[in-house]
Amino acid sequence: QVQLAESGGGLAQAGGSLRLSCAASGRSFSSYAMGWFRQAPGKEREFVGTIGRSAGVTFYADSVKGRFTISRDNAKNMGYLQMNSLKPEDTAVYYCAAGGTMTRRQREYDYWGQGTQVTVSS
């Protein structure tokens, strides 16, 4: 069992930056790939990006590629989502998730955080 908790959300202006954190507890975080997802009002939850167990490999949704960076520190049981050049359309609740493989498919992730709100003003 892994418990995940996101933090770092808030209000940012367009063009600004925010860094989200995902704190993991329970079973070894380093055993899991980590994904980030988001859900905007009135829309389905969508894939943002994912990182492998050892942090060597990442891939991103096209909508955030080049602006967002996922990282992790297994020694601290932490994951991060650095968001730069924010746009109003990035406004959403952001979730971190842990699973056995790097994938954009939500059903492949076993554990989820409660989400943190990110609001980007124009």
Short mmCIF file of N, CA and C in Angstrom, two decimals, residues 5-117:
data_model
loop_
_atom_site.label_atom_id
_atom_site.label_comp_id
_atom_site.label_asym_id
_atom_site.label_seq_id
_atom_site.Cartn_x
_atom_site.Cartn_y
_atom_site.Cartn_z
N ALA A 5 0.26 12.16 -1.32
CA ALA A 5 -0.32 13.45 -0.96
C ALA A 5 0.34 14.55 -1.77
N GLU A 6 -0.45 15.27 -2.56
CA GLU A 6 0.07 16.37 -3.36
C GLU A 6 0.03 17.66 -2.54
N SER A 7 0.93 18.56 -2.90
CA SER A 7 0.93 19.89 -2.31
C SER A 7 1.58 20.84 -3.31
N GLY A 8 1.45 22.13 -3.03
CA GLY A 8 2.10 23.13 -3.86
C GLY A 8 1.20 23.82 -4.85
N GLY A 9 -0.05 23.41 -4.91
CA GLY A 9 -0.97 24.09 -5.82
C GLY A 9 -1.29 25.49 -5.34
N GLY A 10 -1.96 26.23 -6.20
CA GLY A 10 -2.33 27.59 -5.84
C GLY A 10 -2.66 28.40 -7.07
N LEU A 11 -2.54 29.71 -6.92
CA LEU A 11 -2.86 30.64 -7.99
C LEU A 11 -1.57 31.16 -8.61
N ALA A 12 -1.52 31.16 -9.93
CA ALA A 12 -0.37 31.70 -10.65
C ALA A 12 -0.88 32.53 -11.83
N GLN A 13 -0.06 33.45 -12.26
CA GLN A 13 -0.40 34.22 -13.45
C GLN A 13 0.10 33.49 -14.70
N ALA A 14 -0.53 33.77 -15.81
CA ALA A 14 -0.07 33.21 -17.08
C ALA A 14 1.39 33.59 -17.29
N GLY A 15 2.18 32.60 -17.71
CA GLY A 15 3.61 32.82 -17.88
C GLY A 15 4.43 32.51 -16.65
N GLY A 16 3.76 32.30 -15.54
CA GLY A 16 4.44 32.02 -14.29
C GLY A 16 4.74 30.55 -14.10
N SER A 17 5.18 30.23 -12.88
CA SER A 17 5.61 28.86 -12.56
C SER A 17 5.02 28.42 -11.23
N LEU A 18 4.85 27.13 -11.11
CA LEU A 18 4.50 26.48 -9.86
C LEU A 18 5.21 25.14 -9.81
N ARG A 19 5.50 24.69 -8.60
CA ARG A 19 6.10 23.37 -8.41
C ARG A 19 5.20 22.57 -7.49
N LEU A 20 4.68 21.48 -8.00
CA LEU A 20 3.87 20.58 -7.20
C LEU A 20 4.76 19.49 -6.62
N SER A 21 4.42 19.07 -5.42
CA SER A 21 5.12 17.96 -4.78
C SER A 21 4.15 16.82 -4.52
N CYS A 22 4.69 15.62 -4.50
CA CYS A 22 3.91 14.43 -4.20
C CYS A 22 4.68 13.63 -3.16
N ALA A 23 4.17 13.60 -1.94
CA ALA A 23 4.82 12.88 -0.86
C ALA A 23 4.24 11.48 -0.76
N ALA A 24 5.12 10.48 -0.73
CA ALA A 24 4.69 9.09 -0.68
C ALA A 24 5.03 8.47 0.66
N SER A 25 4.17 7.64 1.16
CA SER A 25 4.43 6.89 2.38
C SER A 25 3.90 5.47 2.21
N GLY A 26 4.38 4.57 3.05
CA GLY A 26 3.97 3.18 2.94
C GLY A 26 5.05 2.36 2.27
N ARG A 27 4.66 1.52 1.34
CA ARG A 27 5.61 0.65 0.67
C ARG A 27 6.59 1.46 -0.17
N SER A 28 7.69 0.84 -0.54
CA SER A 28 8.78 1.53 -1.19
C SER A 28 8.34 2.27 -2.43
N PHE A 29 8.49 3.57 -2.37
CA PHE A 29 8.10 4.43 -3.49
C PHE A 29 8.93 4.13 -4.72
N SER A 30 10.18 3.76 -4.50
CA SER A 30 11.07 3.52 -5.63
C SER A 30 10.67 2.29 -6.45
N SER A 31 9.73 1.50 -5.95
CA SER A 31 9.27 0.33 -6.68
C SER A 31 8.23 0.67 -7.73
N TYR A 32 7.80 1.91 -7.76
CA TYR A 32 6.70 2.31 -8.62
C TYR A 32 7.09 3.40 -9.60
N ALA A 33 6.53 3.30 -10.78
CA ALA A 33 6.53 4.45 -11.68
C ALA A 33 5.53 5.46 -11.14
N MET A 34 5.74 6.71 -11.50
CA MET A 34 4.86 7.77 -11.01
C MET A 34 4.29 8.54 -12.19
N GLY A 35 3.02 8.83 -12.09
CA GLY A 35 2.37 9.62 -13.13
C GLY A 35 1.72 10.86 -12.54
N TRP A 36 1.55 11.84 -13.38
CA TRP A 36 0.79 13.04 -13.04
C TRP A 36 -0.37 13.17 -14.02
N PHE A 37 -1.52 13.51 -13.46
CA PHE A 37 -2.73 13.70 -14.24
C PHE A 37 -3.40 14.99 -13.80
N ARG A 38 -4.36 15.47 -14.58
CA ARG A 38 -5.09 16.66 -14.19
C ARG A 38 -6.53 16.57 -14.69
N GLN A 39 -7.39 17.28 -13.99
CA GLN A 39 -8.80 17.33 -14.36
C GLN A 39 -9.29 18.76 -14.27
N ALA A 40 -9.64 19.29 -15.42
CA ALA A 40 -10.19 20.65 -15.48
C ALA A 40 -11.69 20.58 -15.26
N PRO A 41 -12.29 21.69 -14.85
CA PRO A 41 -13.74 21.71 -14.61
C PRO A 41 -14.52 21.27 -15.85
N GLY A 42 -15.42 20.32 -15.65
CA GLY A 42 -16.25 19.88 -16.74
C GLY A 42 -15.59 18.95 -17.74
N LYS A 43 -14.35 18.57 -17.46
CA LYS A 43 -13.62 17.70 -18.38
C LYS A 43 -13.17 16.42 -17.68
N GLU A 44 -12.82 15.43 -18.48
CA GLU A 44 -12.31 14.20 -17.92
C GLU A 44 -10.85 14.39 -17.47
N ARG A 45 -10.45 13.55 -16.54
CA ARG A 45 -9.06 13.59 -16.09
C ARG A 45 -8.16 13.14 -17.24
N GLU A 46 -7.03 13.84 -17.39
CA GLU A 46 -6.13 13.56 -18.50
C GLU A 46 -4.70 13.39 -18.04
N PHE A 47 -3.95 12.70 -18.84
CA PHE A 47 -2.55 12.42 -18.58
C PHE A 47 -1.71 13.68 -18.76
N VAL A 48 -0.77 13.88 -17.84
CA VAL A 48 0.19 14.99 -17.95
C VAL A 48 1.58 14.45 -18.28
N GLY A 49 2.04 13.48 -17.51
CA GLY A 49 3.37 12.93 -17.74
C GLY A 49 3.65 11.81 -16.77
N THR A 50 4.76 11.12 -17.00
CA THR A 50 5.12 10.01 -16.14
C THR A 50 6.64 9.88 -16.06
N ILE A 51 7.11 9.25 -15.00
CA ILE A 51 8.54 9.05 -14.78
C ILE A 51 8.76 7.63 -14.30
N GLY A 52 9.85 7.04 -14.73
CA GLY A 52 10.17 5.68 -14.35
C GLY A 52 10.63 5.55 -12.91
N ARG A 53 10.85 4.33 -12.50
CA ARG A 53 11.22 4.06 -11.11
C ARG A 53 12.51 4.75 -10.71
N SER A 54 13.47 4.77 -11.60
CA SER A 54 14.78 5.32 -11.26
C SER A 54 14.96 6.75 -11.74
N ALA A 55 13.91 7.34 -12.21
CA ALA A 55 13.92 8.74 -12.65
C ALA A 55 14.70 8.98 -13.92
N GLY A 56 15.14 7.91 -14.60
CA GLY A 56 15.92 8.11 -15.80
C GLY A 56 15.12 8.42 -17.04
N VAL A 57 13.85 8.07 -17.03
CA VAL A 57 13.03 8.20 -18.24
C VAL A 57 11.73 8.92 -17.90
N THR A 58 11.37 9.85 -18.76
CA THR A 58 10.10 10.55 -18.61
C THR A 58 9.44 10.67 -19.98
N PHE A 59 8.13 10.80 -19.98
CA PHE A 59 7.46 11.28 -21.19
C PHE A 59 6.21 12.05 -20.79
N TYR A 60 5.79 12.93 -21.70
CA TYR A 60 4.79 13.94 -21.40
C TYR A 60 3.70 13.99 -22.46
N ALA A 61 2.58 14.52 -22.04
CA ALA A 61 1.54 14.86 -23.01
C ALA A 61 2.04 16.00 -23.88
N ASP A 62 1.59 16.02 -25.11
CA ASP A 62 2.03 17.07 -26.02
C ASP A 62 1.69 18.46 -25.51
N SER A 63 0.59 18.57 -24.78
CA SER A 63 0.12 19.87 -24.32
C SER A 63 1.06 20.51 -23.30
N VAL A 64 1.90 19.72 -22.65
CA VAL A 64 2.79 20.26 -21.62
C VAL A 64 4.27 20.08 -21.96
N LYS A 65 4.56 19.37 -23.02
CA LYS A 65 5.94 19.07 -23.38
C LYS A 65 6.73 20.36 -23.57
N GLY A 66 7.90 20.43 -22.95
CA GLY A 66 8.73 21.61 -23.04
C GLY A 66 8.43 22.66 -21.99
N ARG A 67 7.32 22.51 -21.28
CA ARG A 67 6.95 23.47 -20.23
C ARG A 67 6.98 22.82 -18.85
N PHE A 68 6.60 21.56 -18.78
CA PHE A 68 6.52 20.85 -17.50
C PHE A 68 7.65 19.84 -17.41
N THR A 69 8.15 19.64 -16.19
CA THR A 69 9.20 18.66 -15.94
C THR A 69 8.86 17.83 -14.70
N ILE A 70 8.91 16.53 -14.87
CA ILE A 70 8.66 15.62 -13.76
C ILE A 70 10.00 15.11 -13.23
N SER A 71 10.12 15.05 -11.92
CA SER A 71 11.32 14.50 -11.30
C SER A 71 10.90 13.75 -10.04
N ARG A 72 11.86 13.06 -9.47
CA ARG A 72 11.59 12.34 -8.23
C ARG A 72 12.87 12.19 -7.43
N ASP A 73 12.71 12.06 -6.12
CA ASP A 73 13.81 11.82 -5.21
C ASP A 73 13.42 10.62 -4.38
N ASN A 74 13.89 9.45 -4.77
CA ASN A 74 13.47 8.23 -4.08
C ASN A 74 13.98 8.18 -2.64
N ALA A 75 15.09 8.80 -2.37
CA ALA A 75 15.62 8.81 -0.99
C ALA A 75 14.68 9.56 -0.06
N LYS A 76 13.94 10.52 -0.61
CA LYS A 76 13.01 11.30 0.21
C LYS A 76 11.56 10.88 0.00
N ASN A 77 11.34 9.87 -0.86
CA ASN A 77 9.98 9.43 -1.18
C ASN A 77 9.13 10.60 -1.70
N MET A 78 9.72 11.35 -2.62
CA MET A 78 9.06 12.53 -3.14
C MET A 78 9.06 12.52 -4.66
N GLY A 79 7.97 13.03 -5.23
CA GLY A 79 7.90 13.30 -6.65
C GLY A 79 7.55 14.75 -6.87
N TYR A 80 7.90 15.27 -8.04
CA TYR A 80 7.70 16.69 -8.30
C TYR A 80 7.19 16.91 -9.71
N LEU A 81 6.44 17.98 -9.87
CA LEU A 81 6.00 18.45 -11.17
C LEU A 81 6.30 19.94 -11.24
N GLN A 82 7.34 20.28 -11.98
CA GLN A 82 7.69 21.68 -12.19
C GLN A 82 6.93 22.18 -13.40
N MET A 83 6.16 23.23 -13.21
CA MET A 83 5.32 23.77 -14.28
C MET A 83 5.77 25.19 -14.60
N ASN A 84 6.25 25.40 -15.79
CA ASN A 84 6.70 26.72 -16.24
C ASN A 84 5.83 27.19 -17.40
N SER A 85 5.92 28.47 -17.68
CA SER A 85 5.16 29.06 -18.79
C SER A 85 3.69 28.66 -18.71
N LEU A 86 3.13 28.82 -17.55
CA LEU A 86 1.75 28.38 -17.33
C LEU A 86 0.76 29.15 -18.18
N LYS A 87 -0.29 28.44 -18.57
CA LYS A 87 -1.35 29.02 -19.38
C LYS A 87 -2.67 28.85 -18.64
N PRO A 88 -3.65 29.70 -18.93
CA PRO A 88 -4.96 29.55 -18.28
C PRO A 88 -5.54 28.15 -18.48
N GLU A 89 -5.26 27.52 -19.60
CA GLU A 89 -5.80 26.19 -19.86
C GLU A 89 -5.12 25.10 -19.04
N ASP A 90 -4.09 25.47 -18.28
CA ASP A 90 -3.48 24.52 -17.33
C ASP A 90 -4.27 24.45 -16.02
N THR A 91 -5.26 25.31 -15.86
CA THR A 91 -6.08 25.30 -14.65
C THR A 91 -6.78 23.95 -14.50
N ALA A 92 -6.56 23.32 -13.36
CA ALA A 92 -7.10 21.98 -13.13
C ALA A 92 -6.74 21.53 -11.72
N VAL A 93 -7.35 20.43 -11.30
CA VAL A 93 -6.87 19.71 -10.13
C VAL A 93 -5.83 18.72 -10.62
N TYR A 94 -4.66 18.74 -9.99
CA TYR A 94 -3.56 17.88 -10.40
C TYR A 94 -3.40 16.73 -9.41
N TYR A 95 -3.21 15.54 -9.96
CA TYR A 95 -3.09 14.33 -9.17
C TYR A 95 -1.77 13.63 -9.47
N CYS A 96 -1.15 13.08 -8.44
CA CYS A 96 -0.06 12.16 -8.68
C CYS A 96 -0.56 10.75 -8.44
N ALA A 97 0.09 9.80 -9.10
CA ALA A 97 -0.33 8.41 -9.02
C ALA A 97 0.90 7.51 -9.09
N ALA A 98 0.79 6.32 -8.54
CA ALA A 98 1.88 5.35 -8.55
C ALA A 98 1.38 4.03 -9.11
N GLY A 99 2.21 3.42 -9.94
CA GLY A 99 1.82 2.16 -10.55
C GLY A 99 3.03 1.36 -10.99
N GLY A 100 2.76 0.20 -11.56
CA GLY A 100 3.83 -0.71 -11.91
C GLY A 100 4.58 -0.38 -13.18
N THR A 101 4.05 0.51 -14.00
CA THR A 101 4.68 0.79 -15.28
C THR A 101 4.43 2.23 -15.69
N MET A 102 5.32 2.75 -16.51
CA MET A 102 5.12 4.08 -17.05
C MET A 102 4.09 4.00 -18.16
N THR A 103 3.01 4.72 -17.99
CA THR A 103 1.95 4.67 -18.98
C THR A 103 1.07 5.89 -18.85
N ARG A 104 0.36 6.23 -19.91
CA ARG A 104 -0.61 7.31 -19.85
C ARG A 104 -2.00 6.78 -19.48
N ARG A 105 -2.13 5.49 -19.35
CA ARG A 105 -3.43 4.88 -19.03
C ARG A 105 -3.71 4.93 -17.53
N GLN A 106 -4.74 5.62 -17.15
CA GLN A 106 -5.05 5.83 -15.73
C GLN A 106 -5.31 4.52 -15.00
N ARG A 107 -5.92 3.57 -15.69
CA ARG A 107 -6.30 2.32 -15.02
C ARG A 107 -5.07 1.50 -14.62
N GLU A 108 -3.91 1.83 -15.14
CA GLU A 108 -2.69 1.10 -14.80
C GLU A 108 -2.07 1.58 -13.48
N TYR A 109 -2.58 2.66 -12.94
CA TYR A 109 -2.03 3.19 -11.70
C TYR A 109 -2.86 2.68 -10.51
N ASP A 110 -2.16 2.21 -9.50
CA ASP A 110 -2.80 1.57 -8.37
C ASP A 110 -3.14 2.53 -7.23
N TYR A 111 -2.35 3.58 -7.11
CA TYR A 111 -2.50 4.49 -5.97
C TYR A 111 -2.58 5.93 -6.48
N TRP A 112 -3.43 6.71 -5.81
CA TRP A 112 -3.69 8.09 -6.21
C TRP A 112 -3.69 9.00 -5.00
N GLY A 113 -3.23 10.22 -5.22
CA GLY A 113 -3.37 11.25 -4.21
C GLY A 113 -4.74 11.90 -4.29
N GLN A 114 -4.96 12.87 -3.40
CA GLN A 114 -6.27 13.51 -3.32
C GLN A 114 -6.40 14.69 -4.28
N GLY A 115 -5.28 15.13 -4.83
CA GLY A 115 -5.30 16.23 -5.78
C GLY A 115 -5.01 17.57 -5.15
N THR A 116 -4.48 18.47 -5.97
CA THR A 116 -4.23 19.84 -5.53
C THR A 116 -4.64 20.78 -6.66
N GLN A 117 -5.30 21.87 -6.29
CA GLN A 117 -5.85 22.80 -7.28
C GLN A 117 -4.78 23.75 -7.79
#
